[in-house]
Amino acid sequence: MKSTRRSAILESGVITVAGPLIVFSIYLLFAGHNQPGGGFSGGLVAGVLISLVWAAGGTAAVRRVVPLRATLLMGTGLVVAALTGFASLLPGLVFLESGYVEVSLPVFGDVKVVSALFFDIGVYLVVVGMALGLVKALGEEGKPMEAEQ
Amino acid sequence: MIPLLVLHVAVAAALALFHRRLGRWAFVLGAIGPAATLLWALSIAGDVIAGSPEIDSFSWVPSLGLEIGFRIDSYALLFLLVIAGAGLPIFLYSHRYFSASRRATIFAATMLVFAGSMTGLVAADHLLVLFVFWELTTISSYLLIGYKDEEASARSAALHAALVTGAGGLAMLGGMVLLAGEAGTYVISELIANPPAATAAVNAGWALVLIGAVTKSAQFPFHAWLPGAMAAPTPASAFLHSATMVKAGIFLVGKVGVAAAGSADWWQPAVLILGGITMVIGGWRALRQHDLKLLLAYGTVSQLGFIFLLMGSGIPELVFGGVALLLSHALFKATLFMVVGAIDHETGTRDLRRLSGLRSSMPRLFWVAVATGLSMAAVPLTIGFAAKEAAFVALLDENVWWVAAAAAASTLTVAYTGRFLIGAFGTHHPDREPAHGSALSVRNTLLSAPGSLALISVAVGLIPTALFPLVDSATEAVTGISKAGKLVVWPGWVAALAWSLASLSIGLVLAWRSDLMSRAGDRVAVVARRLPDAENVYRRSIPALLRFADSSSSLLQSGSLPAYLAIILIVAVVGPTVAVLAEGPTLLVPENGSLLEWMLGILIVGFAVSLAFVRRRFAVVILLGGVGYGMAGVYSVFGGPDLTLTQLLVETLVITLFAFVLRHLPATFARPATARLPRLAVALAVGAFVFGAGLVVNAARQPSAVAASYLEQSVPEAAGGNVVNVILVDFRAFDTFGEITVLVAAVLGAAGLVVPVIRNARSRA
């Protein structure tokens, strides 16, 4: 099923949905604590977007859109999650126990910032890294864009 | 205690670190370990013998009650004195025995680690601490026995010892866990004070502990590893196989003997029979050896059997005799091993058929050997005699047959002692060129180390009452009875003396007429060849074990994916089904669902059934996706938005990833190689099982207190309205952390597997 043809419909379709998907992905990440969502589903949305980019433009397109190494994303995610856990120790809480502060932000009004959010960001990064890593590893052979250039 | 162990490790590490510079002096430095133990043991000896044990413990994990506990009562003190008292001269002896080499230094470090482990073992008051030190002695003794690792025989002897004692150690661990579970404590002193009542578990526990002790102390039928271990350099044999390693099993049965005999009625006969058989077999085989070291090794097996049955019996009078014998045995056996080492070192052989005239060329060594040899043969005025008399008196009170057996073993002991002394130092074969040794100077530790032990042996032989407080209070520490026996130079005309003198005189005759003995021995050997020999049993059991491993793994690991799947699925179906049917299941049949639920159900089933009829891979993936999306619908109907969302996203991603993989595979499935019907049967069974499980599991469901508390605490504790997310990132965040770590590892693994395959395929294309 090696395809070397570009599909205009697919490409413009992906470009069209990319923006909303990114917004949706980040929305899920931040809304997760009180609404359905969370770092895992947010990361999956981004992962689906990455696989769409691959479908439209192959590995080369994925490399251009996300110019990061998958291992860097996953490693950063793990470090962020771990640091969140250790940060809980400072005020005398248990590892990974969450605390929160209320802040007033210009647009959003009064917001409770929960430390667990940072943990969720770690999860998010790991999941995005996973999707990126798998797409790159499994999608290596087909390079439709390069084949045309 | 703990500083002492740290000292052992620190000095051993220093030896290993500076092995280039130290050479043979490593052994002198290493002697710091046993010297410190000895000084410390002597410094606390007064208090401990008076009855106040030295307790030292370090709380490791307080919340689990895990303590590294040490308790030195006078029983442990006795062993400490034996370990350090034998260890110190042996270290100094090694200084002259080894020629300078890097490996000798490492050997010194290993021996020090061994000495430290042994010290910790006898002082431990926690079953698991004891086990750890027990295994440390196994590992370090493996390294010591296998020192000459260029020789296959040394390697296999080391492996033999490690396998037997290691397997015994594992059995012992199982026994300890059983016993501690029944007794409710891992603290040895508490366990012994209140032994658990005899249940099946307790009986099994004692049996397993006994196996550990039997293997470690080279008792029948596991005695063959000890003579094999003579492949070790002689200092190691002197240390491990006279005073320490083999005494660990005896230490254990002595320690738990009273408690075990009290709660398991088979314990006493078992110990007596095993020890008795070992004692006679060892004595007999010692008589048949030509290698002086092997002769001593079988003699050790015999003596260990005697001490084992005395100490393990749990009868105070016998234990008293056992403790006394243990002391005298350590004194004479360590000395004699060192004597053999000195002979070997000077003449280059240990074969008594080649040695001749050493009495005149090595006179000082000769007198050292005679002084301790007489003690081994239990000739009056030696400590060996005083100890054996104590044992005989006690045995006579129990059962005359036990004395007869012990006297038979003693007769053999006298005979092999004669064989040893005459063989090593006598003048024979005047026609052949014998191996001559050179006289050793007193300043040479090859002579002075065994010589000093021999002096102690002679001194306590003349004044055995000097040892009485130690032996008596050690006996009291494990049996609770004081003054259970006597240590005297001359017992007076009692019945036990008759047995002693009889075995002594018959033994002397046997030693005198060694030609008769060897002819009789040849005849017995013809008969004995038909009996299984422990050595051969071991030799044959190892290939048999490997063959069994081969055949079982080739049976279980056929390499066929359908076979694996079938086995896994069938086990998964049959196991729980049998369990549930045995219990008598309650089913929860759901009420008639809504129209939406019916539609989703039909959709999912439709996708699933059509899967079985599709041959194109891509269609299969799409249909599987349909099942997944249907499930997302079900979640949504039952009010799980988070699950729905995640299911939808995962399903989407999975379909995409499948598409990636499918590019590398043929478009359609190949015709299956195996018959369809069995596959269909397995599939239907799994389907029916999952359906049934759903009904059963739902009936067993109870409202969970955890769920309620999560719901209550979500907002106040974690400031989150979405309980699912709060559970993931707060309440059970540690789990999530573990999961993302696993996810990363899985991705790295998958990428590592897939990328080379694809690259390979591309480069070939």
PDB file of C-alpha atoms in Angstrom, chain B residues 275-276 279-280 302-303 305-307 309-310 325 388 391-393 395-396 399-414 499-500 503-504:
ATOM      1  CA  GLY B 275      23.401 -37.873  62.542  1.00  0.00           C
ATOM      2  CA  GLY B 276      23.975 -41.545  63.361  1.00  0.00           C
ATOM      3  CA  MET B 279      28.725 -40.540  61.788  1.00  0.00           C
ATOM      4  CA  VAL B 280      29.267 -44.163  60.729  1.00  0.00           C
ATOM      5  CA  SER B 302      31.749 -38.382  60.883  1.00  0.00           C
ATOM      6  CA  GLN B 303      32.389 -35.997  63.777  1.00  0.00           C
ATOM      7  CA  GLY B 305      27.247 -36.414  62.453  1.00  0.00           C
ATOM      8  CA  PHE B 306      27.969 -37.116  66.103  1.00  0.00           C
ATOM      9  CA  ILE B 307      27.788 -33.461  67.133  1.00  0.00           C
ATOM     10  CA  LEU B 309      22.721 -35.715  66.719  1.00  0.00           C
ATOM     11  CA  LEU B 310      23.807 -34.543  70.164  1.00  0.00           C
ATOM     12  CA  LEU B 325      32.658 -31.950  71.424  1.00  0.00           C
ATOM     13  CA  LYS B 388      33.333 -37.668  74.444  1.00  0.00           C
ATOM     14  CA  ALA B 391      28.528 -37.385  75.525  1.00  0.00           C
ATOM     15  CA  PHE B 392      28.751 -41.115  76.327  1.00  0.00           C
ATOM     16  CA  VAL B 393      27.458 -40.613  79.866  1.00  0.00           C
ATOM     17  CA  LEU B 395      23.804 -41.243  75.736  1.00  0.00           C
ATOM     18  CA  LEU B 396      23.928 -44.133  78.200  1.00  0.00           C
ATOM     19  CA  ASN B 399      19.515 -45.612  75.084  1.00  0.00           C
ATOM     20  CA  VAL B 400      22.279 -48.149  75.083  1.00  0.00           C
ATOM     21  CA  TRP B 401      22.074 -48.580  71.296  1.00  0.00           C
ATOM     22  CA  TRP B 402      22.999 -44.975  70.723  1.00  0.00           C
ATOM     23  CA  VAL B 403      26.124 -45.487  72.775  1.00  0.00           C
ATOM     24  CA  ALA B 404      26.902 -48.572  70.749  1.00  0.00           C
ATOM     25  CA  ALA B 405      26.589 -46.606  67.504  1.00  0.00           C
ATOM     26  CA  ALA B 406      28.681 -43.760  68.884  1.00  0.00           C
ATOM     27  CA  ALA B 407      31.272 -46.230  70.140  1.00  0.00           C
ATOM     28  CA  ALA B 408      31.418 -47.842  66.695  1.00  0.00           C
ATOM     29  CA  ALA B 409      32.037 -44.435  65.142  1.00  0.00           C
ATOM     30  CA  SER B 410      34.652 -43.722  67.815  1.00  0.00           C
ATOM     31  CA  THR B 411      36.405 -46.974  66.978  1.00  0.00           C
ATOM     32  CA  LEU B 412      36.590 -45.881  63.359  1.00  0.00           C
ATOM     33  CA  THR B 413      37.820 -42.479  64.516  1.00  0.00           C
ATOM     34  CA  VAL B 414      40.665 -44.054  66.450  1.00  0.00           C
ATOM     35  CA  TRP B 499      32.619 -48.034  76.111  1.00  0.00           C
ATOM     36  CA  SER B 500      35.350 -45.441  75.575  1.00  0.00           C
ATOM     37  CA  SER B 503      36.391 -48.357  71.214  1.00  0.00           C
ATOM     38  CA  LEU B 504      39.883 -47.026  71.877  1.00  0.00           C
TER      39      LEU B 504
END
